[in-house]
Amino acid sequence: MLDLDSRLDFGLFKGFRWSREIVERFVVFMDRFYVGGWRRWLLVEPTSEALTLGLVGLVLMLALAIPAFNETSDEDWLKKSELAVVFLDRYGNEVGARGIKHNDSVPLEDFPDHLIKAVLATEDRRFYEHFGIDIAGTLRAVVTNARAGGVVQGGSSLSQQLAKNLFLSNERTIERKVKEAFLAMWLESRLTKNEILKLYLDRAYMGGGTYGVDAAAQYYFGKSARDVTLPEAAMLAGLFKAPTKFAPHINLPAARARANVVLDNLVEAGFMTEGQVFGARRNPAKTIDRRDESAPNYYLDFAFEEMRKLVDKLPKSISERAFVVRTALDPGLQQVAEKAIEDAIKQYGRDYHAKQAATAVADLDGGIRAIVGGVDYGESQFNRASDALRQPGSSFKPYVYAAALMSGLKTNSQVIDGPICVGNWCPKNYSGGFSGATTMVSALTRSLNTVAVWLTRKAGGGNDRAGRNKVVALAKAMGLTTPLTDTPSLPIGAGEVRVFEHTVAYATFPNGGKAVRPHAVLEVRTGMGETIWRFDRDGPQPREVMSPQVAADMNFMMNKVVEEGTARRAILNGIKAAGKTGTTNAYRDAWFVGFTGNFVCGVWFGNDDYSPLNRMTGGSMPAMVWHTIMEYAHQGIELRNIPGLPPNPAQIGPRIAENGSDVPRPAMLSSKGAQSLVRIERLLDEAARAAAVATTPKLGPQTEAPALVPGATAAAGPVLPAVRRD
């Protein structure tokens, strides 16, 4: 031990001595570079500080750039965004298209010179001079906006705008602007200027459901972008800033005024003289009148987003980028839903201080039949049915009651309507009072807030947090994907949900406890007609999340809400219905979500700025609009019964009087006929595949890929619309 100790001491001594010698030598060496006096303060110190700050800046830039570059992690990012999708309704009729048109894409050199100049003069005059970020243009925009006291001039370069279109959303946040800047420089390093310009002209949204300059020229002027005149080019260039505001089919005077601004830009940028644009000022562009054309744009946007996600999951062997997609869309029901929303806002919006509404209608297998994301797609393309997060209020309570039933309670179990507190939070009922002991059925019918909190505690075995965790788990299993924050007020609807998810989650109850996934896409075919995906074959199957008995008990209680409770305005003549109303704090949101044995439908009213409504409850306008939509949906169809409720009085849905609906409901097939059509379509598909691999001298017409069979939907239930009568 003494020997070891001496060796350790000697080693430390030698180590410290060598370290001291090394430091001394380093100090002597560095003394050679010592600079004093004015040279130190004017040269060395500023350079040293600049290097330090530069290093910190580089580290900071790297930290900010990593999230932006994560958006480009997909090596196939350029190709995957180039989708061309033609959408069909459930009957096989074409209803619209989204994405880029590959087959007739116009090369950059074929675009007219005045169109290119109009775009550059308006969007980015220094496009060919900057590195992706126009610093001079950005500073100029900042000064101009500061003088005007608002945003009157954009500072984003054309490359930044393309980066946003390719990788980012339209949210106005600092994080998005930082990502946009880095991605713009990344694009500049990967693509040539002409490639960036071409992509920008092809990818930008131009209003009217069109993407790209060529599609917009076809839509507004009925001609290719190759043939547009100067006034038409000016109108197209004016659409990049605000396509919904300046779309000529919505506001032609505004579109022409914007085109005149573009002509001014051409002169200011030196691209043209005043004499060259004089004729375009005197003879503005004339557009095709499309005011009477109606397309289910909210639905098409929703289906296109679903299709983009679906394409990413297709096998790598599928290289197609153009598809024909059959959706669950019921065009008549979509039209009625849009009109019901529009009429309700026009008639009662001012009284209730309501400016927006949304609805979704779905089959019990999750197929979205109709979706309306707002009052006017022309004014706002934001889909409030699929993208907005709103508090559901009391319409969230069925998740709570179902969790309580799953924990052992019964519909006739005694519950307590009395004062209850979770920490410092003590909920009150809408009436302001308490009724003491009551039953679960009565509590849900009267929508008692205190009972919902009491049941949550009961479901958790006396632990509020455990009870809320069970409720959240059930809600997610039924189909809610939004984060539900664990707060004491969660049981009475303080979380946030999306309209279409909240609606389809209710389908679990009439489905006997089986949850389904909301979807718009039923079938995907290539441009050659080959079926590559079907929801019934490749989509997720229903999954049991509660027992059939619990679902039947919930149906029984929620039927009482419609027939005896807060949703009596939703009663359908001759059709059993169930559902739940919802009204949030300060009347910011009003809901009614309900179902029959055939469909589920949810309706929401509110304001985008979260301003309160004028005491609108879920049992008023939402229930009335729900009644209008569902009354039309059930005309002449084979009615299905709701588990746990008495059978419907009739087997076929009643017809509305001649003047009761502006949209006639087509005749419906029986469930047996619908199933026969589905079998026939599958046999035709199998025959087409067999014929494709057969070696025959000549392919006859019978070996071609069969046309889509109208009415034979992949996700068809017992009731399907009839074959369209062309």
XYZ file of C-alpha atoms in Angstrom:
726
model
C 0.000 0.000 0.000
C 2.898 2.339 0.799
C 4.450 1.525 -2.562
C 1.147 2.218 -4.338
C 0.725 5.479 -2.455
C 4.218 6.648 -3.363
C 3.714 5.806 -7.003
C 0.398 7.727 -7.045
C 1.967 10.770 -5.394
C 4.883 10.723 -7.782
C 2.540 10.395 -10.789
C 0.452 13.367 -9.673
C 3.576 15.427 -9.061
C 4.964 14.694 -12.512
C 1.559 15.328 -14.115
C 1.148 18.747 -12.495
C 4.721 19.713 -13.391
C 4.259 18.734 -17.037
C 0.945 20.601 -17.147
C 2.616 23.717 -15.701
C 5.384 23.533 -18.264
C 2.898 23.138 -21.135
C 0.879 26.152 -19.943
C 4.013 28.254 -19.562
C 5.180 27.348 -23.061
C 1.722 28.171 -24.453
C 1.735 31.556 -22.690
C 5.207 32.342 -24.048
C 4.055 31.314 -27.522
C 0.876 33.412 -27.378
C 2.801 36.444 -26.109
C 4.264 36.687 -29.580
C 0.814 37.610 -30.847
C 0.022 40.160 -28.193
C -1.302 43.394 -29.601
C -1.712 46.443 -27.452
C -2.714 50.015 -27.777
C -5.040 51.264 -30.465
C -4.597 48.131 -32.614
C -6.126 46.005 -29.885
C -9.259 48.121 -29.466
C -9.813 48.892 -33.113
C -8.881 45.552 -34.669
C -8.446 42.620 -32.306
C -11.339 43.143 -29.880
C -14.016 43.882 -32.556
C -12.813 40.889 -34.605
C -12.904 38.644 -31.550
C -16.411 39.786 -30.612
C -17.586 39.378 -34.195
C -16.269 35.816 -34.309
C -17.956 35.010 -31.000
C -21.293 36.488 -32.044
C -20.986 34.868 -35.441
C -20.464 31.457 -33.863
C -23.482 31.985 -31.597
C -25.474 33.120 -34.618
C -24.497 30.053 -36.618
C -25.560 27.771 -33.762
C -28.860 29.648 -33.472
C -29.446 29.478 -37.224
C -28.739 25.749 -37.185
C -31.256 25.273 -34.375
C -33.876 27.206 -36.349
C -33.042 25.492 -39.639
C -33.381 21.910 -38.409
C -37.218 22.059 -38.034
C -37.465 23.607 -41.490
C -35.283 20.985 -43.133
C -37.285 18.239 -41.407
C -40.110 19.236 -43.748
C -37.957 18.014 -46.644
C -37.131 14.646 -45.102
C -39.103 12.864 -47.805
C -36.669 12.299 -50.662
C -39.604 12.239 -53.074
C -40.980 15.602 -51.900
C -41.172 17.111 -55.381
C -43.011 14.206 -56.948
C -45.367 13.449 -54.106
C -46.927 16.888 -54.145
C -47.798 16.528 -57.819
C -51.152 14.777 -57.504
C -53.941 14.941 -60.041
C -57.226 13.615 -58.696
C -60.609 13.444 -60.410
C -63.400 12.917 -57.887
C -66.615 10.996 -58.449
C -69.640 10.931 -56.196
C -71.028 7.675 -54.827
C -73.039 7.209 -58.040
C -69.987 7.464 -60.305
C -70.628 10.995 -61.595
C -67.689 13.395 -61.828
C -68.020 16.214 -59.303
C -64.663 17.974 -59.465
C -60.898 17.724 -59.458
C -57.970 18.785 -57.333
C -54.220 18.927 -57.800
C -51.956 19.446 -60.781
C -52.950 18.427 -64.290
C -49.942 16.471 -65.509
C -51.076 15.521 -68.981
C -51.485 19.059 -70.292
C -49.012 20.938 -68.127
C -47.663 23.942 -70.007
C -43.841 24.280 -70.247
C -42.424 27.546 -68.975
C -41.241 28.606 -72.417
C -44.833 28.332 -73.704
C -46.218 30.865 -71.238
C -46.714 34.302 -72.856
C -44.024 36.846 -72.065
C -46.559 39.334 -70.705
C -47.906 36.714 -68.260
C -44.436 36.022 -66.827
C -43.722 39.739 -66.549
C -47.068 40.418 -64.856
C -46.384 37.758 -62.223
C -42.820 38.906 -61.535
C -43.757 42.606 -61.467
C -46.428 41.904 -58.859
C -44.949 39.096 -56.773
C -41.142 39.414 -56.964
C -39.419 41.935 -59.250
C -35.923 40.948 -58.095
C -36.582 37.209 -58.466
C -33.579 36.556 -60.709
C -31.257 38.623 -58.499
C -31.750 37.396 -54.911
C -30.739 34.102 -53.249
C -34.234 33.129 -52.103
C -34.811 36.023 -49.710
C -35.149 39.510 -51.130
C -33.596 41.550 -48.332
C -34.139 44.876 -50.109
C -37.740 43.988 -50.894
C -38.360 42.878 -47.328
C -36.974 46.130 -45.889
C -39.026 48.122 -48.378
C -42.183 46.250 -47.349
C -41.450 46.847 -43.648
C -41.064 50.591 -44.221
C -44.187 50.778 -46.401
C -46.290 48.849 -43.881
C -44.979 50.965 -41.007
C -45.983 54.159 -42.801
C -49.417 52.761 -43.661
C -50.028 51.447 -40.154
C -50.912 47.994 -41.471
C -49.994 45.277 -43.924
C -50.272 46.779 -47.409
C -47.238 45.152 -49.028
C -45.874 41.634 -48.676
C -42.190 40.978 -48.126
C -42.036 37.320 -49.095
C -40.106 36.438 -52.209
C -41.506 34.132 -54.842
C -39.240 31.365 -53.530
C -40.609 31.833 -50.020
C -44.173 31.632 -51.293
C -43.370 28.416 -53.147
C -41.794 26.961 -49.998
C -45.009 27.695 -48.139
C -47.116 26.080 -50.871
C -44.943 22.954 -50.966
C -44.185 22.302 -47.312
C -46.050 24.597 -44.907
C -49.519 25.745 -43.925
C -51.073 29.216 -44.113
C -50.876 29.911 -40.381
C -49.444 33.339 -39.582
C -46.738 32.593 -37.033
C -43.103 33.563 -36.600
C -42.137 29.883 -36.657
C -43.674 29.471 -40.103
C -41.893 32.563 -41.432
C -38.541 31.269 -40.153
C -39.117 27.879 -41.771
C -40.225 29.626 -44.946
C -36.961 31.571 -45.159
C -34.725 28.528 -44.700
C -36.776 26.425 -47.117
C -36.596 29.186 -49.721
C -32.799 29.096 -49.605
C -32.908 25.299 -49.689
C -35.058 25.417 -52.840
C -32.672 27.881 -54.440
C -29.813 25.450 -53.849
C -31.711 22.500 -55.310
C -33.546 24.033 -58.270
C -32.844 26.582 -60.969
C -34.677 29.881 -61.063
C -36.793 28.763 -63.999
C -37.742 25.529 -62.225
C -38.827 27.505 -59.157
C -40.882 29.879 -61.292
C -42.516 26.972 -63.138
C -43.422 25.232 -59.890
C -44.866 28.462 -58.512
C -47.052 28.942 -61.580
C -48.286 25.344 -61.326
C -48.837 24.992 -57.571
C -50.456 28.245 -56.427
C -54.139 28.241 -55.554
C -56.000 30.526 -57.975
C -59.562 30.454 -56.632
C -62.583 28.537 -57.820
C -60.999 25.257 -56.756
C -58.223 25.623 -59.367
C -54.491 25.179 -58.839
C -51.987 26.594 -61.272
C -52.138 29.307 -63.916
C -53.192 26.988 -66.731
C -56.128 25.535 -64.767
C -57.185 29.054 -63.749
C -57.044 30.259 -67.374
C -59.230 27.348 -68.416
C -61.681 28.016 -65.585
C -61.982 31.807 -65.901
C -61.416 32.369 -69.629
C -61.999 28.982 -71.260
C -58.554 28.909 -72.854
C -55.045 27.663 -72.198
C -52.531 29.869 -70.418
C -50.613 29.867 -73.700
C -53.300 32.070 -75.261
C -54.142 34.613 -72.555
C -54.049 38.273 -73.511
C -52.410 41.057 -71.502
C -55.599 42.062 -69.596
C -56.271 38.377 -68.840
C -52.674 37.872 -67.717
C -52.994 40.887 -65.410
C -56.142 39.424 -63.862
C -54.458 36.057 -63.331
C -51.364 37.666 -61.795
C -53.617 39.541 -59.385
C -55.024 36.294 -57.996
C -51.820 35.152 -56.289
C -52.226 37.611 -53.416
C -55.812 36.772 -52.432
C -57.553 34.327 -54.787
C -60.822 34.279 -52.856
C -61.018 38.066 -52.652
C -60.115 38.811 -56.270
C -61.613 35.759 -58.020
C -63.576 37.197 -60.978
C -66.462 34.734 -60.658
C -67.041 36.048 -57.129
C -66.246 39.763 -57.429
C -65.535 40.891 -60.993
C -65.106 44.623 -60.141
C -62.512 43.772 -57.491
C -60.735 41.445 -59.924
C -60.549 44.178 -62.574
C -59.346 46.741 -60.041
C -56.630 44.335 -58.946
C -55.686 43.728 -62.601
C -55.252 47.486 -63.017
C -52.826 47.452 -60.071
C -50.867 44.712 -61.843
C -50.654 46.895 -64.960
C -49.314 49.717 -62.777
C -46.695 47.310 -61.442
C -45.609 46.411 -64.961
C -44.958 50.070 -65.717
C -43.252 50.788 -62.363
C -40.954 47.787 -62.752
C -39.950 48.946 -66.218
C -41.202 45.777 -67.872
C -43.656 47.668 -70.079
C -44.474 51.228 -71.003
C -47.691 53.051 -70.299
C -48.495 52.947 -73.980
C -48.222 49.145 -74.025
C -50.683 48.693 -71.155
C -53.085 51.442 -72.253
C -55.186 49.068 -74.358
C -55.461 46.586 -71.477
C -56.743 49.358 -69.189
C -59.417 50.385 -71.695
C -60.482 46.793 -72.462
C -60.390 44.714 -69.261
C -60.633 40.942 -69.371
C -63.997 39.248 -69.800
C -64.553 36.016 -67.886
C -66.879 33.058 -68.150
C -69.932 33.452 -65.927
C -69.677 30.695 -63.341
C -71.880 32.158 -60.661
C -74.534 29.487 -61.172
C -72.043 26.624 -61.076
C -71.954 24.857 -57.763
C -69.250 22.399 -56.759
C -68.934 20.722 -53.354
C -65.650 22.508 -52.727
C -65.514 21.914 -48.983
C -66.022 18.215 -49.618
C -63.457 18.118 -52.425
C -60.843 19.838 -50.249
C -61.547 17.349 -47.456
C -61.326 14.364 -49.817
C -58.129 15.685 -51.435
C -56.366 15.972 -48.075
C -57.426 12.428 -47.259
C -56.176 11.271 -50.651
C -52.780 12.906 -50.124
C -52.331 10.973 -46.889
C -53.548 7.776 -48.531
C -51.088 8.065 -51.442
C -48.180 8.155 -48.991
C -49.294 4.739 -47.704
C -49.661 3.087 -51.097
C -47.030 0.480 -52.070
C -43.827 1.845 -53.598
C -44.596 -0.151 -56.726
C -47.420 2.257 -57.537
C -45.823 5.181 -59.347
C -49.050 6.717 -60.635
C -49.685 10.345 -59.731
C -53.059 10.747 -61.459
C -56.079 9.009 -59.931
C -59.825 8.675 -60.256
C -61.386 8.534 -56.812
C -64.915 7.487 -55.964
C -66.098 9.144 -52.785
C -69.002 8.646 -50.386
C -70.429 12.016 -51.470
C -74.203 12.190 -51.842
C -74.578 15.291 -54.062
C -78.233 15.867 -53.241
C -77.587 15.643 -49.514
C -74.540 17.906 -49.878
C -76.655 20.513 -51.639
C -79.377 20.349 -48.997
C -76.814 20.645 -46.193
C -75.202 23.699 -47.812
C -78.584 25.348 -48.314
C -79.714 24.556 -44.764
C -76.590 26.217 -43.328
C -76.867 29.222 -45.634
C -80.600 29.732 -44.980
C -80.170 29.440 -41.219
C -77.461 32.113 -41.124
C -79.396 34.416 -43.458
C -82.628 34.078 -41.500
C -81.427 33.887 -37.910
C -77.739 34.811 -37.966
C -78.293 38.459 -37.061
C -80.672 37.620 -34.202
C -78.277 35.091 -32.718
C -75.074 37.005 -33.618
C -73.954 33.885 -35.509
C -71.765 34.245 -38.595
C -70.548 30.695 -39.204
C -71.748 27.114 -39.077
C -70.554 23.676 -40.131
C -71.998 20.209 -40.521
C -71.016 16.670 -41.434
C -73.255 13.751 -42.406
C -71.977 10.175 -42.503
C -73.057 6.590 -42.980
C -72.761 4.354 -39.974
C -69.651 2.841 -41.561
C -67.943 6.261 -41.391
C -68.373 7.261 -45.048
C -68.820 11.044 -45.162
C -71.935 11.726 -47.244
C -71.775 15.513 -46.968
C -69.547 18.078 -45.309
C -70.028 21.846 -45.110
C -67.156 23.851 -43.668
C -68.731 27.312 -43.620
C -71.426 29.596 -44.946
C -69.637 30.639 -48.155
C -66.665 28.839 -49.699
C -66.026 31.842 -51.934
C -65.391 34.058 -48.899
C -63.433 31.544 -46.857
C -61.975 28.172 -47.799
C -61.210 27.330 -44.174
C -63.074 24.104 -43.466
C -64.604 24.465 -40.026
C -65.961 20.926 -40.169
C -62.553 19.295 -40.596
C -59.929 21.784 -39.390
C -61.459 23.972 -36.673
C -61.078 22.964 -33.024
C -64.109 23.947 -30.927
C -65.389 23.014 -27.492
C -68.253 20.484 -27.733
C -70.008 21.512 -24.530
C -72.621 19.044 -23.320
C -72.426 17.082 -26.565
C -69.291 15.570 -24.973
C -71.340 14.016 -22.145
C -72.218 10.771 -24.011
C -68.541 9.773 -23.675
C -68.838 10.339 -19.921
C -72.093 8.415 -19.583
C -70.768 5.531 -21.693
C -67.662 5.310 -19.495
C -69.915 5.264 -16.424
C -72.024 2.434 -17.874
C -68.853 0.511 -18.691
C -67.811 0.844 -15.038
C -70.977 -0.947 -13.872
C -73.730 1.658 -13.588
C -77.151 1.179 -15.198
C -79.529 3.550 -16.955
C -81.813 3.549 -13.906
C -78.968 3.919 -11.407
C -79.461 6.705 -8.892
C -77.123 9.659 -9.362
C -76.780 12.822 -7.331
C -77.528 16.255 -8.745
C -76.096 18.448 -6.060
C -73.154 20.723 -5.259
C -69.850 19.119 -6.268
C -66.346 20.552 -6.486
C -63.087 19.398 -8.027
C -60.451 21.469 -6.306
C -61.575 25.085 -6.541
C -63.893 24.445 -9.497
C -67.580 23.926 -8.728
C -69.833 23.446 -11.782
C -73.391 24.754 -11.989
C -76.362 23.529 -13.994
C -77.923 25.565 -16.800
C -81.024 26.092 -14.625
C -78.916 27.256 -11.695
C -80.437 24.823 -9.186
C -80.127 21.194 -8.091
C -82.689 18.393 -8.089
C -81.048 15.915 -5.712
C -81.279 12.202 -6.424
C -82.255 11.301 -9.981
C -81.589 8.628 -12.616
C -78.941 8.587 -15.339
C -81.658 8.775 -17.988
C -83.188 11.881 -16.452
C -79.786 13.508 -15.903
C -78.752 13.110 -19.555
C -82.180 14.187 -20.793
C -81.922 17.388 -18.753
C -78.170 17.741 -19.470
C -77.131 18.218 -15.832
C -73.525 19.376 -15.520
C -73.037 18.295 -11.919
C -74.061 14.730 -12.705
C -71.496 14.492 -15.531
C -68.758 15.406 -13.042
C -70.223 13.009 -10.458
C -70.288 10.162 -13.006
C -66.679 10.834 -13.989
C -65.649 10.490 -10.351
C -67.721 7.311 -10.082
C -66.110 5.834 -13.223
C -62.705 6.422 -11.625
C -63.619 4.630 -8.412
C -63.832 7.903 -6.507
C -60.750 9.421 -8.166
C -61.535 12.347 -10.479
C -58.306 12.102 -12.467
C -58.674 8.355 -12.999
C -62.252 8.895 -14.160
C -61.229 11.584 -16.637
C -58.497 9.296 -17.988
C -61.121 6.616 -18.666
C -63.361 9.133 -20.439
C -60.471 10.390 -22.595
C -59.422 6.838 -23.457
C -62.966 5.960 -24.543
C -63.360 9.159 -26.580
C -60.110 8.447 -28.419
C -61.116 4.844 -29.029
C -64.391 6.079 -30.530
C -62.533 8.309 -32.984
C -61.452 11.632 -31.473
C -57.842 12.391 -32.436
C -57.450 15.868 -30.951
C -55.544 16.167 -27.651
C -58.039 16.301 -24.776
C -56.446 18.286 -21.972
C -57.032 16.794 -18.537
C -58.896 19.580 -16.757
C -61.654 19.393 -14.106
C -64.161 20.772 -16.644
C -63.398 18.094 -19.260
C -66.575 16.055 -18.468
C -68.816 18.947 -19.493
C -67.035 19.578 -22.775
C -64.102 21.887 -22.091
C -61.842 20.009 -24.509
C -61.659 20.723 -28.233
C -62.884 18.508 -31.064
C -63.376 18.578 -34.824
C -66.913 18.481 -36.170
C -66.495 15.495 -38.480
C -64.623 13.375 -35.916
C -67.072 14.191 -33.146
C -69.931 13.307 -35.480
C -68.597 9.956 -36.691
C -67.606 8.999 -33.132
C -71.338 9.009 -32.318
C -71.787 6.232 -34.931
C -70.360 3.864 -32.296
C -73.721 3.889 -30.495
C -76.042 2.765 -33.338
C -73.264 0.386 -34.487
C -73.658 -1.635 -31.300
C -70.411 -0.435 -29.744
C -68.168 -0.692 -32.825
C -66.181 2.424 -33.734
C -65.504 3.302 -37.362
C -63.084 5.682 -39.041
C -64.429 8.729 -40.889
C -63.506 8.666 -44.565
C -64.470 10.261 -47.855
C -62.573 7.946 -50.215
C -64.295 4.670 -51.116
C -62.240 3.559 -54.084
C -59.061 4.634 -55.884
C -58.380 3.828 -59.538
C -55.488 4.726 -61.775
C -56.017 6.681 -64.951
C -56.161 3.335 -66.794
C -59.053 2.140 -64.645
C -57.158 -0.299 -62.405
C -58.517 -0.454 -58.869
C -55.597 -0.113 -56.450
C -57.414 0.600 -53.180
C -60.873 0.020 -51.723
C -61.998 1.034 -48.288
C -63.958 -2.165 -47.643
C -60.904 -4.252 -48.600
C -57.941 -2.144 -47.520
C -59.345 0.319 -44.993
C -59.501 -0.169 -41.213
C -62.281 -2.441 -40.028
C -64.795 -1.500 -37.282
C -63.426 -2.167 -33.805
C -65.451 -2.882 -30.682
C -64.841 -0.262 -27.995
C -67.889 -0.960 -25.800
C -70.292 -3.834 -25.322
C -73.529 -3.955 -27.365
C -75.479 -3.602 -24.125
C -73.721 -0.362 -23.193
C -74.356 0.980 -26.704
C -78.047 -0.001 -26.491
C -78.360 1.721 -23.098
C -76.771 4.877 -24.511
C -79.179 4.791 -27.461
C -82.100 4.531 -25.056
C -80.933 7.519 -23.016
C -79.999 9.673 -26.001
C -83.372 8.963 -27.611
C -84.967 10.512 -24.530
C -82.895 13.673 -25.180
C -84.594 13.996 -28.577
C -88.123 12.992 -27.626
C -88.359 14.464 -24.122
C -85.311 16.630 -23.517
C -83.313 19.517 -24.969
C -83.434 18.375 -28.621
C -87.159 18.060 -29.320
C -86.773 20.226 -32.431
C -84.784 17.383 -33.981
C -87.678 14.887 -33.869
C -88.163 13.195 -37.261
C -91.630 12.154 -38.368
C -91.856 8.372 -38.261
C -88.112 7.833 -37.644
C -86.455 7.041 -34.344
C -83.568 9.385 -33.572
C -81.122 9.953 -30.720
C -78.480 12.543 -29.957
C -77.176 15.205 -27.643
C -77.145 18.998 -27.640
C -74.204 21.092 -26.539
C -73.739 24.720 -25.530
C -70.394 26.037 -24.340
C -69.480 28.691 -21.818
C -70.665 32.208 -22.733
C -72.618 30.702 -25.666
C -69.546 30.595 -27.890
C -70.537 27.283 -29.492
C -73.862 25.559 -30.109
C -74.014 21.886 -31.139
C -76.358 19.078 -31.926
C -74.981 15.668 -32.841
C -77.481 12.910 -33.488
C -78.112 9.691 -35.343
C -80.718 7.293 -36.687
C -80.331 3.689 -37.744
C -79.023 4.938 -41.105
C -76.989 8.111 -40.648
C -75.159 10.248 -38.129
C -75.056 14.042 -38.429
C -73.434 16.824 -36.441
C -74.182 20.557 -36.656
C -72.147 23.407 -35.124
C -72.833 27.154 -34.938
C -70.382 29.808 -33.740
C -68.016 32.612 -34.754
C -64.439 32.428 -36.005
C -63.309 35.059 -33.495
C -64.877 33.135 -30.585
C -67.290 35.980 -29.879
C -70.390 34.772 -28.004
C -73.688 33.975 -29.659
C -76.902 35.596 -28.493
C -78.010 32.809 -26.137
C -78.145 30.189 -28.900
C -78.372 26.672 -27.503
C -77.833 23.355 -29.205
C -81.537 22.657 -29.086
C -82.381 25.685 -31.224
C -80.725 26.332 -34.610
C -78.386 23.284 -34.603
C -81.287 20.916 -33.936
C -83.447 22.642 -36.563
C -80.748 22.420 -39.248
C -80.111 18.793 -38.255
C -83.816 18.069 -38.729
C -83.807 19.652 -42.208
C -80.779 17.665 -43.355
C -81.834 14.332 -41.893
C -85.430 14.653 -43.093
C -84.140 14.842 -46.651
C -81.564 12.078 -46.106
C -84.215 9.522 -45.089
C -86.685 10.095 -47.914
C -87.708 6.826 -49.510
C -84.871 4.741 -48.057
C -85.122 1.469 -46.183
C -85.081 2.454 -42.510
C -82.827 0.625 -40.084
C -83.642 0.331 -36.411
C -81.455 1.654 -33.609
C -80.336 -1.067 -31.164
C -82.097 -0.665 -27.829
C -85.060 1.281 -29.235
C -88.453 0.147 -30.515
C -88.616 -0.430 -34.292
C -89.385 2.474 -36.618
C -93.117 2.804 -37.360
C -92.469 2.253 -41.079
C -89.902 0.385 -43.171
C -89.472 3.137 -45.759
C -88.640 6.771 -44.987
C -91.504 9.224 -45.581
C -91.485 11.523 -48.597
C -91.389 15.287 -48.125
C -94.134 17.269 -49.803
C -93.389 18.570 -53.300
C -92.531 22.037 -52.021
C -90.693 20.733 -48.982
C -87.317 20.453 -50.652
C -85.609 22.126 -53.568
C -83.545 18.992 -54.241
C -85.508 15.867 -55.225
C -84.321 12.723 -53.479
C -83.547 9.907 -55.956
C -85.163 6.533 -55.464
C -83.176 4.154 -53.291
C -82.343 0.488 -53.718
C -83.314 -2.082 -51.151
C -80.534 -3.627 -49.097
C -80.793 -6.834 -51.132
C -80.453 -4.934 -54.400
C -77.504 -2.949 -53.077
C -75.687 -6.076 -51.973
C -76.299 -7.617 -55.397
C -74.715 -4.602 -57.108
C -71.677 -4.843 -54.857
C -71.258 -8.523 -55.720
C -71.608 -7.764 -59.428
C -68.934 -5.068 -59.262
C -66.523 -7.363 -57.485
C -67.103 -10.073 -60.097
C -66.449 -7.534 -62.855
C -63.193 -6.487 -61.189
C -62.083 -10.096 -60.889
C -62.987 -10.737 -64.520
C -61.034 -7.664 -65.628
C -57.933 -8.787 -63.737
C -58.214 -12.285 -65.167
C -58.592 -10.910 -68.695
C -55.563 -8.651 -68.248
C -53.239 -11.588 -67.617
C -54.797 -13.877 -70.203
C -52.853 -14.277 -73.444
C -55.416 -13.704 -76.147
C -54.795 -12.576 -79.751
C -57.123 -9.655 -79.386
C -58.711 -8.026 -76.415
C -62.409 -7.541 -76.837
C -64.490 -4.876 -75.178
C -65.513 -7.325 -72.480
C -61.907 -7.566 -71.270
C -61.523 -3.880 -70.601
C -61.556 -2.543 -67.092
C -65.222 -2.144 -66.215
C -66.702 1.259 -65.691
C -67.647 2.233 -62.205
C -71.014 0.713 -61.335
C -73.240 3.527 -60.117
C -74.566 2.931 -56.647
C -72.188 0.054 -55.875
C -70.109 1.624 -53.155
C -67.226 -0.095 -51.471
C -68.466 0.946 -48.088
C -72.109 0.370 -48.877
C -74.443 -0.482 -46.050
C -77.855 -2.020 -46.424
C -79.133 1.118 -48.129
C -77.687 2.479 -51.358
C -78.867 5.061 -53.858
C -80.284 3.731 -57.080
C -78.535 3.684 -60.421
C -78.522 7.172 -61.823
C -80.945 7.723 -64.645
C -78.990 9.309 -67.508
